[in-house]
Short mmCIF file of C-alpha atoms in Angstrom, two decimals:
data_model
loop_
_atom_site.label_atom_id
_atom_site.label_comp_id
_atom_site.label_asym_id
_atom_site.label_seq_id
_atom_site.Cartn_x
_atom_site.Cartn_y
_atom_site.Cartn_z
CA UNK A 1 9.99 -86.61 -28.52
CA UNK A 2 12.44 -86.90 -25.60
CA UNK A 3 12.98 -83.47 -24.07
CA UNK A 4 16.27 -84.39 -22.44
CA UNK A 5 17.61 -85.53 -25.79
CA UNK A 6 16.51 -82.31 -27.44
CA UNK A 7 18.16 -80.18 -24.79
CA UNK A 8 21.44 -82.11 -24.82
CA UNK A 9 22.45 -80.32 -28.02
CA UNK A 10 25.54 -78.19 -27.37
CA UNK A 11 25.58 -74.81 -29.09
CA UNK A 12 28.55 -74.11 -31.33
CA UNK A 13 28.82 -70.72 -29.62
CA UNK A 14 29.68 -72.00 -26.12
CA UNK A 15 32.82 -70.37 -24.68
CA UNK A 16 34.39 -71.50 -21.43
CA UNK A 17 34.20 -69.25 -18.39
CA UNK A 18 38.01 -69.31 -17.85
CA UNK A 19 38.56 -68.05 -21.37
CA UNK A 20 36.08 -65.24 -20.83
CA UNK A 21 37.74 -64.20 -17.56
CA UNK A 22 41.12 -64.11 -19.20
CA UNK A 23 39.84 -61.94 -22.00
CA UNK A 24 38.13 -59.60 -19.58
CA UNK A 25 41.39 -59.15 -17.65
CA UNK A 26 43.19 -58.26 -20.86
CA UNK A 27 40.52 -55.77 -21.82
CA UNK A 28 40.49 -54.22 -18.32
CA UNK A 29 44.22 -53.68 -18.04
CA UNK A 30 45.39 -50.33 -19.38
CA UNK A 31 48.96 -51.65 -19.52
CA UNK A 32 47.86 -53.89 -22.38
CA UNK A 33 45.51 -51.37 -24.04
CA UNK A 34 46.79 -52.01 -27.54
CA UNK A 35 46.34 -55.73 -27.09
CA UNK A 36 42.82 -55.18 -25.74
CA UNK A 37 41.86 -53.21 -28.83
CA UNK A 38 43.00 -56.04 -31.03
CA UNK A 39 41.13 -58.61 -28.97
CA UNK A 40 37.75 -56.94 -28.88
CA UNK A 41 37.46 -54.77 -31.99
CA UNK A 42 33.71 -54.50 -31.66
CA UNK A 43 33.13 -50.91 -30.54
CA UNK A 44 31.63 -49.91 -27.23
CA UNK A 45 28.99 -51.61 -25.16
CA UNK A 46 25.62 -49.91 -25.51
CA UNK A 47 23.83 -51.50 -22.57
CA UNK A 48 24.14 -49.61 -19.29
CA UNK A 49 23.69 -52.84 -17.39
CA UNK A 50 26.25 -54.63 -19.53
CA UNK A 51 28.97 -52.00 -19.11
CA UNK A 52 29.83 -52.99 -15.56
CA UNK A 53 28.73 -56.60 -15.38
CA UNK A 54 29.15 -58.92 -18.34
CA UNK A 55 27.90 -62.47 -18.04
CA UNK A 56 30.87 -64.86 -18.11
CA UNK A 57 29.03 -67.10 -20.56
CA UNK A 58 28.39 -64.24 -23.00
CA UNK A 59 30.76 -64.34 -26.00
CA UNK A 60 29.90 -60.77 -27.04
CA UNK A 61 32.04 -58.47 -24.89
CA UNK A 62 31.30 -55.21 -26.69
CA UNK A 63 28.06 -54.73 -28.59
CA UNK A 64 27.50 -52.04 -31.15
CA UNK A 65 23.71 -52.11 -30.78
CA UNK A 66 20.93 -52.91 -28.35
CA UNK A 67 19.45 -55.81 -30.28
CA UNK A 68 15.92 -56.69 -29.25
CA UNK A 69 13.73 -59.56 -30.38
CA UNK A 70 10.00 -60.03 -29.99
CA UNK A 71 9.79 -63.00 -27.67
CA UNK A 72 6.64 -65.13 -27.28
CA UNK A 73 6.37 -66.87 -23.88
CA UNK A 74 3.09 -68.51 -24.86
CA UNK A 75 4.06 -72.09 -25.78
CA UNK A 76 3.58 -73.70 -22.34
CA UNK A 77 2.58 -77.38 -22.51
CA UNK A 78 0.86 -77.45 -25.92
CA UNK A 79 3.23 -75.39 -28.11
CA UNK A 80 0.42 -72.85 -28.42
CA UNK A 81 -1.65 -75.35 -30.40
CA UNK A 82 0.96 -75.93 -33.10
CA UNK A 83 -0.42 -74.53 -36.35
CA UNK A 84 2.81 -73.42 -37.98
CA UNK A 85 3.83 -73.83 -41.59
CA UNK A 86 6.97 -75.87 -40.98
CA UNK A 87 5.10 -78.70 -39.29
CA UNK A 88 3.46 -79.38 -42.67
CA UNK A 89 6.66 -79.54 -44.72
CA UNK A 90 7.90 -82.92 -45.90
CA UNK A 91 9.88 -83.73 -43.89
CA UNK A 92 8.73 -81.42 -41.07
CA UNK A 93 11.05 -78.73 -39.74
CA UNK A 94 10.28 -78.30 -36.02
CA UNK A 95 12.28 -76.17 -33.61
CA UNK A 96 15.69 -77.56 -32.66
CA UNK A 97 14.27 -77.99 -29.15
CA UNK A 98 11.20 -79.76 -30.49
CA UNK A 99 7.72 -78.43 -29.73
CA UNK A 100 8.88 -77.23 -26.36
CA UNK A 101 7.31 -76.11 -23.11
CA UNK A 102 8.78 -72.65 -22.55
CA UNK A 103 8.25 -72.89 -18.81
CA UNK A 104 11.00 -75.54 -18.58
CA UNK A 105 14.19 -74.01 -17.12
CA UNK A 106 16.41 -75.82 -19.65
CA UNK A 107 14.45 -74.32 -22.55
CA UNK A 108 14.79 -70.81 -21.12
CA UNK A 109 18.51 -71.42 -20.53
CA UNK A 110 19.03 -72.48 -24.14
CA UNK A 111 17.11 -69.45 -25.43
CA UNK A 112 19.29 -67.21 -23.29
CA UNK A 113 22.48 -68.86 -24.54
CA UNK A 114 21.43 -68.59 -28.17
CA UNK A 115 20.31 -64.99 -27.69
CA UNK A 116 23.64 -63.91 -26.24
CA UNK A 117 25.48 -65.72 -29.01
CA UNK A 118 23.55 -63.63 -31.55
CA UNK A 119 24.16 -60.28 -29.77
CA UNK A 120 20.56 -60.17 -28.49
CA UNK A 121 20.39 -58.26 -25.21
CA UNK A 122 16.63 -57.59 -25.01
CA UNK A 123 13.50 -59.74 -25.08
CA UNK A 124 10.35 -57.75 -25.85
CA UNK A 125 7.86 -60.23 -24.44
CA UNK A 126 4.30 -60.61 -25.65
CA UNK A 127 1.89 -59.90 -22.79
CA UNK A 128 -1.83 -60.68 -22.86
CA UNK A 129 -2.97 -59.84 -19.34
CA UNK A 130 -2.59 -60.70 -15.66
CA UNK A 131 -2.58 -64.44 -14.98
CA UNK A 132 -2.40 -65.42 -18.64
CA UNK A 133 0.20 -67.98 -19.69
CA UNK A 134 2.63 -65.30 -20.88
CA UNK A 135 2.40 -63.45 -17.56
CA UNK A 136 2.89 -66.68 -15.61
CA UNK A 137 5.87 -67.82 -17.68
CA UNK A 138 7.56 -64.44 -17.32
CA UNK A 139 6.99 -64.09 -13.59
CA UNK A 140 7.58 -67.70 -12.58
CA UNK A 141 10.05 -68.88 -15.22
CA UNK A 142 12.00 -66.17 -17.01
CA UNK A 143 12.54 -63.31 -14.55
CA UNK A 144 13.69 -65.56 -11.68
CA UNK A 145 15.82 -67.77 -13.95
CA UNK A 146 19.31 -68.27 -12.55
CA UNK A 147 20.92 -67.69 -15.96
CA UNK A 148 19.03 -64.51 -16.82
CA UNK A 149 22.23 -62.55 -16.15
CA UNK A 150 22.07 -59.11 -17.76
CA UNK A 151 19.45 -59.97 -20.37
CA UNK A 152 16.89 -57.18 -20.40
CA UNK A 153 13.15 -57.77 -20.64
CA UNK A 154 10.31 -55.44 -21.61
CA UNK A 155 6.59 -56.07 -22.09
CA UNK A 156 4.81 -55.91 -25.45
CA UNK A 157 1.27 -54.86 -24.61
CA UNK A 158 -1.03 -56.82 -26.91
CA UNK A 159 -3.77 -54.28 -27.49
CA UNK A 160 -5.76 -56.61 -29.76
CA UNK A 161 -6.49 -58.69 -26.67
CA UNK A 162 -6.44 -56.06 -23.93
CA UNK A 163 -8.33 -53.24 -25.69
CA UNK A 164 -11.29 -55.05 -27.30
CA UNK A 165 -12.28 -53.64 -30.69
CA UNK A 166 -9.44 -51.15 -30.12
CA UNK A 167 -11.92 -49.00 -28.21
CA UNK A 168 -12.75 -50.59 -24.84
CA UNK A 169 -10.32 -49.15 -22.27
CA UNK A 170 -11.66 -51.02 -19.25
CA UNK A 171 -8.54 -53.18 -18.81
CA UNK A 172 -5.85 -50.57 -19.30
CA UNK A 173 -5.43 -49.02 -15.87
CA UNK A 174 -5.49 -52.36 -14.05
CA UNK A 175 -3.08 -53.86 -16.56
CA UNK A 176 -0.53 -51.09 -16.01
CA UNK A 177 -0.96 -51.36 -12.24
CA UNK A 178 -0.17 -55.08 -12.51
CA UNK A 179 2.92 -54.36 -14.59
CA UNK A 180 4.08 -51.74 -12.10
CA UNK A 181 3.63 -54.10 -9.16
CA UNK A 182 5.32 -57.09 -10.81
CA UNK A 183 7.74 -55.93 -13.53
CA UNK A 184 8.84 -52.32 -13.56
CA UNK A 185 11.06 -52.54 -10.48
CA UNK A 186 12.84 -55.73 -11.59
CA UNK A 187 16.58 -55.27 -12.11
CA UNK A 188 16.34 -56.72 -15.63
CA UNK A 189 13.40 -54.65 -16.81
CA UNK A 190 14.40 -52.33 -19.66
CA UNK A 191 14.71 -48.64 -18.85
CA UNK A 192 15.52 -45.64 -20.98
CA UNK A 193 16.66 -42.58 -19.06
CA UNK A 194 15.62 -44.41 -15.90
CA UNK A 195 12.05 -44.93 -17.14
CA UNK A 196 10.55 -48.44 -17.55
CA UNK A 197 9.79 -49.08 -21.22
CA UNK A 198 6.48 -50.42 -22.47
CA UNK A 199 6.08 -51.46 -26.10
CA UNK A 200 2.49 -51.16 -27.32
CA UNK A 201 1.12 -53.14 -30.26
CA UNK A 202 -0.91 -51.41 -32.98
CA UNK A 203 -0.97 -47.90 -31.60
CA UNK A 204 -1.56 -46.96 -35.22
CA UNK A 205 -4.99 -48.63 -35.05
CA UNK A 206 -5.81 -46.90 -31.79
CA UNK A 207 -4.80 -43.64 -33.46
CA UNK A 208 -6.95 -44.35 -36.49
CA UNK A 209 -9.90 -45.03 -34.18
CA UNK A 210 -9.32 -41.74 -32.39
CA UNK A 211 -8.59 -43.29 -28.98
CA UNK A 212 -4.79 -43.31 -28.74
CA UNK A 213 -4.73 -40.17 -26.62
CA UNK A 214 -7.10 -41.75 -24.11
CA UNK A 215 -5.18 -45.04 -24.06
CA UNK A 216 -1.83 -43.33 -23.52
CA UNK A 217 -3.26 -41.05 -20.84
CA UNK A 218 -4.67 -44.04 -18.94
CA UNK A 219 -1.33 -45.85 -19.19
CA UNK A 220 0.66 -42.88 -17.96
CA UNK A 221 -1.76 -42.05 -15.17
CA UNK A 222 -1.82 -45.63 -13.87
CA UNK A 223 1.96 -45.79 -13.96
CA UNK A 224 2.25 -42.42 -12.20
CA UNK A 225 -0.13 -43.62 -9.50
CA UNK A 226 2.25 -46.53 -8.91
CA UNK A 227 5.28 -44.25 -8.81
CA UNK A 228 6.62 -44.69 -12.36
CA UNK A 229 7.11 -42.46 -15.38
CA UNK A 230 6.82 -44.95 -18.24
CA UNK A 231 8.49 -44.67 -21.64
CA UNK A 232 6.02 -45.79 -24.30
CA UNK A 233 7.21 -47.13 -27.65
CA UNK A 234 4.28 -47.42 -30.03
CA UNK A 235 3.84 -49.69 -33.02
CA UNK A 236 2.94 -46.59 -35.00
CA UNK A 237 5.07 -46.96 -38.13
CA UNK A 238 3.52 -48.63 -41.16
CA UNK A 239 3.74 -48.13 -44.91
CA UNK A 240 4.27 -44.61 -46.18
CA UNK A 241 4.72 -41.94 -43.50
CA UNK A 242 1.92 -39.66 -42.43
CA UNK A 243 2.46 -36.65 -40.20
CA UNK A 244 0.19 -37.33 -37.27
CA UNK A 245 -0.25 -35.75 -33.86
CA UNK A 246 -0.10 -39.33 -32.55
CA UNK A 247 3.68 -39.25 -32.85
CA UNK A 248 3.84 -36.59 -30.18
CA UNK A 249 1.89 -38.76 -27.73
CA UNK A 250 4.60 -41.42 -27.73
CA UNK A 251 8.18 -41.48 -26.47
CA UNK A 252 9.30 -43.72 -29.32
CA UNK A 253 7.91 -45.43 -32.40
CA UNK A 254 8.67 -48.60 -34.33
CA UNK A 255 7.22 -50.99 -36.92
CA UNK A 256 6.27 -54.48 -35.72
CA UNK A 257 4.69 -55.71 -38.97
CA UNK A 258 7.70 -55.31 -41.22
CA UNK A 259 6.18 -57.78 -43.71
CA UNK A 260 2.94 -55.84 -44.13
CA UNK A 261 4.70 -52.51 -44.26
CA UNK A 262 7.15 -53.65 -46.93
CA UNK A 263 4.34 -54.97 -49.14
CA UNK A 264 6.38 -57.75 -50.76
CA UNK A 265 5.44 -61.28 -51.76
CA UNK A 266 7.40 -64.21 -53.09
CA UNK A 267 10.95 -62.86 -53.38
CA UNK A 268 11.12 -59.32 -52.03
CA UNK A 269 14.18 -58.23 -54.03
CA UNK A 270 16.54 -55.40 -53.19
CA UNK A 271 14.21 -52.75 -54.60
CA UNK A 272 11.49 -53.54 -52.05
CA UNK A 273 14.01 -53.51 -49.22
CA UNK A 274 15.37 -50.15 -50.37
CA UNK A 275 11.88 -48.69 -50.68
CA UNK A 276 10.94 -49.94 -47.21
CA UNK A 277 13.90 -48.25 -45.55
CA UNK A 278 13.44 -45.08 -47.59
CA UNK A 279 9.97 -44.87 -46.03
CA UNK A 280 11.44 -45.70 -42.60
CA UNK A 281 13.86 -42.80 -42.99
CA UNK A 282 10.93 -40.43 -43.55
CA UNK A 283 9.13 -41.87 -40.53
CA UNK A 284 12.23 -41.30 -38.46
CA UNK A 285 12.40 -37.62 -39.42
CA UNK A 286 8.73 -37.09 -38.58
CA UNK A 287 9.08 -38.90 -35.26
CA UNK A 288 12.18 -36.97 -34.25
CA UNK A 289 10.52 -33.70 -35.18
CA UNK A 290 7.65 -34.62 -32.84
CA UNK A 291 10.10 -35.44 -30.03
CA UNK A 292 9.86 -39.21 -30.36
CA UNK A 293 12.72 -41.68 -30.78
CA UNK A 294 12.74 -44.07 -33.73
CA UNK A 295 13.53 -47.80 -33.43
CA UNK A 296 14.23 -49.54 -36.77
CA UNK A 297 13.18 -53.12 -37.41
CA UNK A 298 13.98 -56.16 -39.55
CA UNK A 299 12.49 -59.58 -40.21
CA UNK A 300 13.74 -62.79 -41.88
CA UNK A 301 10.58 -63.54 -43.91
CA UNK A 302 6.90 -64.36 -43.48
CA UNK A 303 4.51 -67.27 -43.96
CA UNK A 304 1.37 -67.58 -41.83
CA UNK A 305 -0.34 -70.35 -43.82
CA UNK A 306 -0.15 -72.67 -40.82
CA UNK A 307 -2.55 -70.47 -38.87
CA UNK A 308 -4.60 -68.44 -41.39
CA UNK A 309 -5.25 -67.72 -45.06
CA UNK A 310 -5.07 -64.50 -47.01
CA UNK A 311 -1.46 -63.35 -46.80
CA UNK A 312 1.03 -64.22 -49.54
CA UNK A 313 4.31 -65.57 -48.21
CA UNK A 314 7.68 -63.84 -48.48
CA UNK A 315 10.74 -66.01 -48.97
CA UNK A 316 13.73 -65.82 -46.68
CA UNK A 317 15.86 -65.45 -49.80
CA UNK A 318 16.09 -61.98 -51.26
CA UNK A 319 15.88 -63.37 -54.80
CA UNK A 320 15.19 -66.80 -56.24
CA UNK A 321 18.90 -67.42 -56.73
CA UNK A 322 19.94 -65.63 -53.52
CA UNK A 323 21.60 -67.15 -50.49
CA UNK A 324 19.38 -68.52 -47.72
CA UNK A 325 18.88 -65.73 -45.19
CA UNK A 326 19.77 -63.02 -47.69
CA UNK A 327 16.56 -61.05 -47.03
CA UNK A 328 17.34 -60.86 -43.31
CA UNK A 329 20.92 -59.81 -43.97
CA UNK A 330 19.85 -57.09 -46.42
CA UNK A 331 17.32 -55.70 -43.93
CA UNK A 332 19.73 -55.70 -41.01
CA UNK A 333 22.36 -53.88 -43.01
CA UNK A 334 19.97 -51.00 -43.58
CA UNK A 335 18.17 -51.10 -40.23
CA UNK A 336 21.46 -50.62 -38.39
CA UNK A 337 22.01 -47.26 -40.05
CA UNK A 338 18.79 -45.86 -38.53
CA UNK A 339 19.51 -46.64 -34.88
CA UNK A 340 19.71 -43.72 -32.47
CA UNK A 341 21.84 -42.84 -29.43
CA UNK A 342 18.67 -41.97 -27.48
CA UNK A 343 17.72 -45.66 -27.39
CA UNK A 344 21.33 -46.90 -27.15
CA UNK A 345 21.20 -47.82 -30.83
CA UNK A 346 18.26 -50.17 -30.43
CA UNK A 347 16.96 -52.25 -33.32
CA UNK A 348 14.20 -54.83 -33.16
CA UNK A 349 13.80 -58.19 -34.88
CA UNK A 350 10.39 -59.64 -35.67
CA UNK A 351 10.81 -62.24 -34.19
CA UNK A 352 12.59 -64.70 -31.91
CA UNK A 353 9.88 -67.36 -31.89
CA UNK A 354 6.62 -66.38 -33.60
CA UNK A 355 6.33 -69.78 -35.28
CA UNK A 356 2.75 -69.22 -36.50
CA UNK A 357 3.93 -66.53 -38.93
CA UNK A 358 7.36 -68.04 -39.62
CA UNK A 359 9.17 -64.87 -38.63
CA UNK A 360 11.29 -66.71 -36.06
CA UNK A 361 15.07 -66.74 -35.97
CA UNK A 362 15.12 -69.41 -33.24
CA UNK A 363 17.05 -72.47 -34.50
CA UNK A 364 15.27 -75.14 -36.54
CA UNK A 365 16.32 -78.75 -37.05
CA UNK A 366 18.73 -78.92 -39.96
CA UNK A 367 17.24 -80.24 -43.19
CA UNK A 368 17.63 -79.82 -46.94
CA UNK A 369 15.47 -77.15 -48.63
CA UNK A 370 12.00 -78.33 -49.63
CA UNK A 371 8.73 -76.91 -50.92
CA UNK A 372 6.81 -80.17 -50.44
CA UNK A 373 3.96 -79.91 -47.98
CA UNK A 374 1.55 -82.69 -49.00
CA UNK A 375 -1.03 -80.19 -50.24
CA UNK A 376 0.38 -79.04 -53.57
CA UNK A 377 2.05 -75.98 -52.08
CA UNK A 378 -0.88 -74.79 -49.97
CA UNK A 379 1.55 -74.11 -47.11
CA UNK A 380 4.83 -73.41 -48.88
CA UNK A 381 3.34 -71.53 -51.85
CA UNK A 382 6.03 -73.25 -53.91
CA UNK A 383 8.84 -71.49 -52.03
CA UNK A 384 11.71 -73.60 -50.73
CA UNK A 385 12.30 -73.68 -47.00
CA UNK A 386 15.48 -75.02 -45.48
CA UNK A 387 15.95 -76.49 -42.06
CA UNK A 388 18.30 -73.63 -41.32
CA UNK A 389 19.83 -74.70 -38.01
CA UNK A 390 21.47 -71.66 -36.37
CA UNK A 391 21.90 -69.67 -39.59
CA UNK A 392 19.89 -66.65 -38.41
CA UNK A 393 21.83 -66.38 -35.18
CA UNK A 394 25.00 -66.25 -37.27
CA UNK A 395 23.59 -63.55 -39.55
CA UNK A 396 22.33 -61.41 -36.68
CA UNK A 397 25.65 -61.61 -34.86
CA UNK A 398 27.65 -60.81 -38.01
CA UNK A 399 25.53 -57.79 -38.92
CA UNK A 400 25.39 -56.29 -35.41
CA UNK A 401 29.07 -56.65 -34.49
CA UNK A 402 31.46 -53.90 -35.47
#
């Protein structure tokens, strides 16, 4: 496919710089305060970086939340090997940008534009070690990108790759030293209370194996040696809450695997969504009692049949007769109510572009709904999938603007 043709697509969200400047002048002038209130109507900005410097290409002037997405900078020149469910649909439903190389500046620019259009102000980037493709793409492509603006970036420490068997700690200190030397001092790196934030995958497994205290101690000590006091957000929340001393080891907690924690299959239905957030509410109370912040999460659906077997899919529709995207909308509506001032009302979306598990909200080529996959539903499980275009950007923006 021709990359230049793919990237020529103009987003429906583009707003001219002169229009943005005019609106900013109106909002800044106290003489026209009443008019400014009518123009914005979206509450107050929650990003400390965004309060004083708003990118002229960003259509969201005042954001109610810090909206983060799990971002995977691992596609490089081979689209991470393909292996995603939508490539098997008939007809296929690839990304709107095609099977892209995420090192290409135009791809990064389009991701930034789409993110801002959807109120996303934070990329929580998957990180698998020094010199790996994710590290290279971040350091050589994303962080120096001329259109990065005020987009914040934080690392998602992939413990399944960096702590073998969830026990071997030999990489941890060197990994944190690398982060400190290359990321923590960057102007766009996420900070809470002045502390660089590190998201850590599957702390709940480290806790279960009895090694979370050692892992956290190594992380903090290595950061301290480099002159930083890191803020650790652990992927500690899953299923029904359990009061664990692990909560007190972390500065914040969240739930990456929303699908697994919710325990739904097929059409989740409102009851499953309600039960999931009822459990999240209990987790939040336990976390806060232990001195940890709580970061709620949402996801649009799940289907990992393109990469593995064993997990039943969850439709992106809440019910069989529901609107496309209705599961995502229902989750966001509840997730928003659990955000906290301590994290500037952060909520996380799983994910921006994890195509292997079909949790992505990144735009897809537009196509009619289909369940055909050439293998009698082995990939689709009989569920219909639409080529949804920019639908999930619309939903995210609508549900996080107030």
